[in-house]
Amino acid sequence: MFDFKGKVVLITGASYGLGEQFAYAFAEAGADLILTARSEELLAQVAQRCESHGGKALVIAGDVSVESDVERVIGGGLEAFGRIDVLINNAGIADARGVAAEQFDAEMFNRILAVDLVGAFYFARGCGKHMLERGAGSIVNICSILASGGNENNVIGYTAAKGGLLNMTYQLGVEWADRGVRVNSVSPGFIVTEMTRPMLEAMGIDRWIASRTPMRRVGEAQEVTNAVMFLASDLASYITGVDLLVDGGTNASNGTFQIPPIHHEWNTQTPMVPTSYTPVQPRPDWYQALEKGVPGVHYPLPEADGPAEQD
Ligand code: NAD
């Protein structure tokens, strides 16, 4: 669907997870790649698979939270290819411990900010400078649904970092809009990767996530990749400062239920949700009493002098 022939795409966090999938997709679409993450060994394996599509894939290992590493990665990429057309700011860490905000340690909070927010800033600043000189470029920041709201997972550091990254997307989108550089973000819902696998699969939280997602499932890496490639491509030439949610409707919802609402029982002929939906929690005591509906609305009110007729 996408054509990136002749384009140079820099992807951070490309050694595994979503970044690895982005690398394969851009390689398949004809791009030359600059791949970075901390492990040179893992990156080399990804690069080898990318090059089987015919393009070049340059590996430069580094830590996104170290300013000099970022300068080295961008400098090395420019030396090899002479240009960077697209930056995918993907590297990120989360904290699956579920520590409550009032107990959260400063060390972890600062570390998450250093990688997810400050690292993304270093890359956007470095690549942005070069793109502005050329008057062309596209940056896609990988945010999260947690950039625009909290949830019960207790991830204060991650929420703060991703919220910052989302606002940075707006600021850069505006600041560079009239100089040919577009800056957008993609905010995935929950996707099974190395980051989330222990939580989603091993702990069975995927079912819980599905129950609070209007589409009733977690997402696929390919579904995020499609959105990233669209925003990175010239098809999105009039789009900047936009956050594209890939979340099965989560962000549009003001809360989806774990217990089917009683009106689904009253409207069984015209169900509002697929009948396959399994409630996560048992129905409460009062549920049965109202199953047949509201007296006087769904069945006649009881006669004053006789027993109620219900149909
Ligand atoms: P992952 O843990 O599977 O992969 C993260 C990648 O970032 C790896 O390549 C890792 O080596 C790299 N990385 C981590 N710290 C780094 C550092 N200091 N320097 C350089 N590279 C570093 O995670 P993922 O699920 O693929 O997440 C990718 C991005 O998507 C992250 O920004 C994450 O916050 C975001 N995201 C993921 C989900 C999800 O459900 N998986 C949802 C929303 C947003």
Coordinates of N, CA, C and O and ligand atoms in Angstrom, one line a residue, residues 12-20 22 36-39 42-43 62-66 89-94 111 115-116 142-146 158 162 165 186-196 200 224, ligand 1:
T12 N 13.7 4.3 16.2 CA 14.3 4.0 17.5 C 13.6 2.9 18.1 O 12.4 2.6 17.9
G13 N 14.3 2.1 18.9 CA 13.7 0.9 19.6 C 13.3 -0.1 18.5 O 12.3 -0.7 18.6
A14 N 14.2 -0.3 17.6 CA 13.9 -1.2 16.5 C 14.4 -2.7 16.7 O 14.3 -3.5 15.8
S15 N 14.9 -3.0 17.9 CA 15.4 -4.3 18.1 C 14.4 -5.4 18.4 O 14.6 -6.6 18.1
Y16 N 13.2 -5.0 18.9 CA 12.1 -5.9 19.1 C 10.8 -5.2 19.3 O 10.9 -3.9 19.3
G17 N 9.7 -5.9 19.4 CA 8.4 -5.2 19.7 C 7.9 -4.5 18.5 O 8.2 -4.8 17.3
L18 N 7.2 -3.4 18.7 CA 6.6 -2.7 17.6 C 7.6 -2.1 16.6 O 7.4 -2.2 15.4
G19 N 8.7 -1.6 17.2 CA 9.8 -1.0 16.3 C 10.3 -2.0 15.3 O 10.6 -1.7 14.1
E20 N 10.5 -3.3 15.7 CA 10.9 -4.3 14.8 C 9.9 -4.5 13.6 O 10.3 -4.6 12.5
F22 N 7.8 -2.3 12.6 CA 7.8 -1.1 11.7 C 9.0 -1.2 10.7 O 8.8 -0.9 9.5
T36 N 18.1 1.8 15.4 CA 18.8 2.0 16.6 C 18.0 1.5 17.8 O 16.8 1.4 17.8
A37 N 18.8 1.0 18.8 CA 18.3 0.5 20.1 C 19.6 0.2 20.9 O 20.6 0.6 20.4
R38 N 19.5 -0.4 22.0 CA 20.7 -0.6 22.8 C 21.5 -1.8 22.3 O 22.7 -1.8 22.4
S39 N 20.9 -2.9 21.8 CA 21.6 -4.1 21.5 C 22.0 -4.2 20.0 O 21.1 -4.4 19.2
L42 N 20.9 -7.7 18.5 CA 19.5 -7.9 18.1 C 19.2 -7.0 16.8 O 18.5 -7.5 15.9
L43 N 19.8 -5.8 16.8 CA 19.5 -4.9 15.7 C 20.1 -5.6 14.4 O 19.4 -5.4 13.3
G62 N 22.7 2.5 20.5 CA 22.8 3.6 21.4 C 21.6 3.7 22.4 O 20.6 3.0 22.1
D63 N 21.7 4.5 23.4 CA 20.6 4.6 24.4 C 20.0 6.0 24.1 O 20.6 7.0 24.1
V64 N 18.7 6.0 23.9 CA 18.0 7.2 23.5 C 18.0 8.3 24.6 O 17.9 9.5 24.4
S65 N 18.3 7.9 25.9 CA 18.3 8.8 27.0 C 19.7 9.5 27.1 O 19.9 10.3 28.0
V66 N 20.7 9.1 26.3 CA 22.0 9.6 26.4 C 22.2 10.6 25.2 O 22.2 10.1 24.0
N89 N 9.8 7.9 16.4 CA 10.3 8.0 17.8 C 9.5 6.9 18.6 O 8.5 7.1 19.1
N90 N 10.1 5.7 18.6 CA 9.3 4.5 19.1 C 9.9 4.0 20.4 O 9.1 3.4 21.2
A91 N 11.2 4.1 20.7 CA 11.8 3.5 21.9 C 11.0 3.9 23.1 O 10.6 5.1 23.3
G92 N 10.8 3.0 24.0 CA 10.0 3.3 25.2 C 10.1 2.2 26.2 O 10.4 1.1 25.9
I93 N 9.9 2.6 27.5 CA 9.9 1.6 28.5 C 8.6 1.9 29.4 O 8.1 3.1 29.4
A94 N 8.1 0.9 30.0 CA 7.0 1.1 30.9 C 7.3 0.5 32.3 O 8.5 0.0 32.5
R111 N 13.5 7.7 35.2 CA 14.1 6.9 34.2 C 13.1 6.8 33.0 O 13.4 6.9 31.8
V115 N 13.7 8.2 29.1 CA 13.6 7.4 27.8 C 12.4 7.8 27.0 O 12.6 8.1 25.8
D116 N 11.2 7.8 27.5 CA 10.0 8.0 26.7 C 9.8 9.4 26.3 O 9.2 9.7 25.3
I142 N 5.5 7.7 18.9 CA 4.6 6.7 19.4 C 4.2 7.0 20.9 O 5.0 6.9 21.8
C143 N 3.0 7.5 21.0 CA 2.5 7.8 22.3 C 1.7 6.6 22.9 O 2.3 5.5 22.9
S144 N 0.5 6.8 23.4 CA -0.2 5.7 24.0 C -1.6 6.2 24.3 O -1.8 7.5 24.4
I145 N -2.6 5.4 24.5 CA -3.9 5.8 25.0 C -3.7 6.5 26.4 O -4.4 7.3 26.8
L146 N -2.6 6.1 27.1 CA -2.3 6.7 28.4 C -1.7 8.1 28.3 O -1.5 8.7 29.3
Y158 N 4.7 6.5 33.4 CA 4.4 6.3 31.9 C 3.4 7.3 31.4 O 3.5 7.9 30.4
K162 N 4.1 10.0 28.5 CA 3.4 9.9 27.2 C 2.5 11.1 27.0 O 2.4 11.6 25.9
L165 N 4.8 13.7 25.8 CA 5.2 13.4 24.3 C 4.0 13.8 23.4 O 4.3 14.4 22.3
V186 N 1.1 8.5 17.0 CA 0.2 7.4 17.0 C 0.0 6.9 18.4 O 1.0 6.7 19.1
S187 N -1.2 6.7 18.9 CA -1.4 6.3 20.2 C -2.1 4.9 20.2 O -3.3 4.8 20.1
P188 N -1.3 3.9 20.4 CA -1.9 2.5 20.4 C -2.6 2.3 21.7 O -2.3 2.8 22.8
G189 N -3.6 1.4 21.6 CA -4.2 0.8 22.8 C -3.2 -0.3 23.2 O -2.0 -0.2 23.1
F190 N -3.7 -1.4 23.7 CA -2.9 -2.5 24.2 C -2.6 -3.5 23.1 O -3.5 -4.0 22.4
I191 N -1.3 -3.7 22.8 CA -0.8 -4.6 21.8 C 0.1 -5.6 22.4 O 1.0 -5.2 23.3
V192 N 0.1 -6.9 22.1 CA 1.0 -7.9 22.7 C 2.4 -7.7 22.1 O 2.6 -7.8 20.9
T193 N 3.4 -7.3 22.9 CA 4.8 -7.1 22.5 C 5.6 -7.6 23.7 O 5.0 -8.0 24.7
E194 N 6.9 -7.4 23.6 CA 7.7 -7.9 24.8 C 7.4 -7.0 26.0 O 7.5 -7.5 27.1
M195 N 7.0 -5.8 25.7 CA 6.7 -4.9 26.9 C 5.4 -5.3 27.6 O 5.4 -5.3 28.8
T196 N 4.4 -5.8 26.9 CA 3.2 -6.1 27.5 C 2.8 -7.6 27.7 O 1.9 -7.9 28.4
L200 N -0.2 -9.1 29.7 CA -1.4 -9.4 28.9 C -1.6 -11.0 28.9 O -2.7 -11.4 29.1
V224 N -1.1 -1.0 14.2 CA -0.4 0.2 14.6 C 0.5 0.6 13.4 O 0.6 1.8 13.1
Ligands
NAD1 P1 9.1 -3.3 23.7 O1 9.5 -3.3 25.1 O2 8.6 -4.6 23.1 O3 10.2 -2.6 22.7 C1 10.7 -1.4 23.1 C2 11.9 -1.1 22.2 O4 12.5 0.1 22.7 C3 13.0 -2.1 22.2 O5 13.6 -2.2 20.9 C4 13.9 -1.6 23.2 O6 15.2 -2.2 23.1 C5 13.9 -0.1 23.0 N1 14.4 0.6 24.1 C6 14.0 0.6 25.4 N2 14.7 1.5 26.1 C7 15.6 2.0 25.3 C8 16.7 3.0 25.4 N3 17.0 3.5 26.6 N4 17.4 3.3 24.4 C9 17.2 2.8 23.2 N5 16.2 1.9 22.9 C10 15.4 1.5 24.0 O7 7.9 -2.2 23.6 P2 6.7 -2.0 22.5 O8 5.5 -2.5 23.0 O9 7.2 -2.4 21.2 O10 6.7 -0.4 22.6 C11 7.1 0.4 21.6 C12 6.5 1.8 21.8 O11 5.1 1.7 21.7 C13 6.9 2.4 23.2 O12 7.1 3.7 23.1 C14 5.6 2.1 24.0 O13 5.5 2.9 25.1 C15 4.6 2.3 22.9 N6 3.3 1.6 23.2 C16 3.2 0.3 23.3 C17 2.0 -0.3 23.6 C18 1.8 -1.8 23.7 O14 0.7 -2.2 24.1 N7 2.7 -2.6 23.4 C19 0.8 0.5 23.8 C20 1.0 1.9 23.7 C21 2.2 2.4 23.4

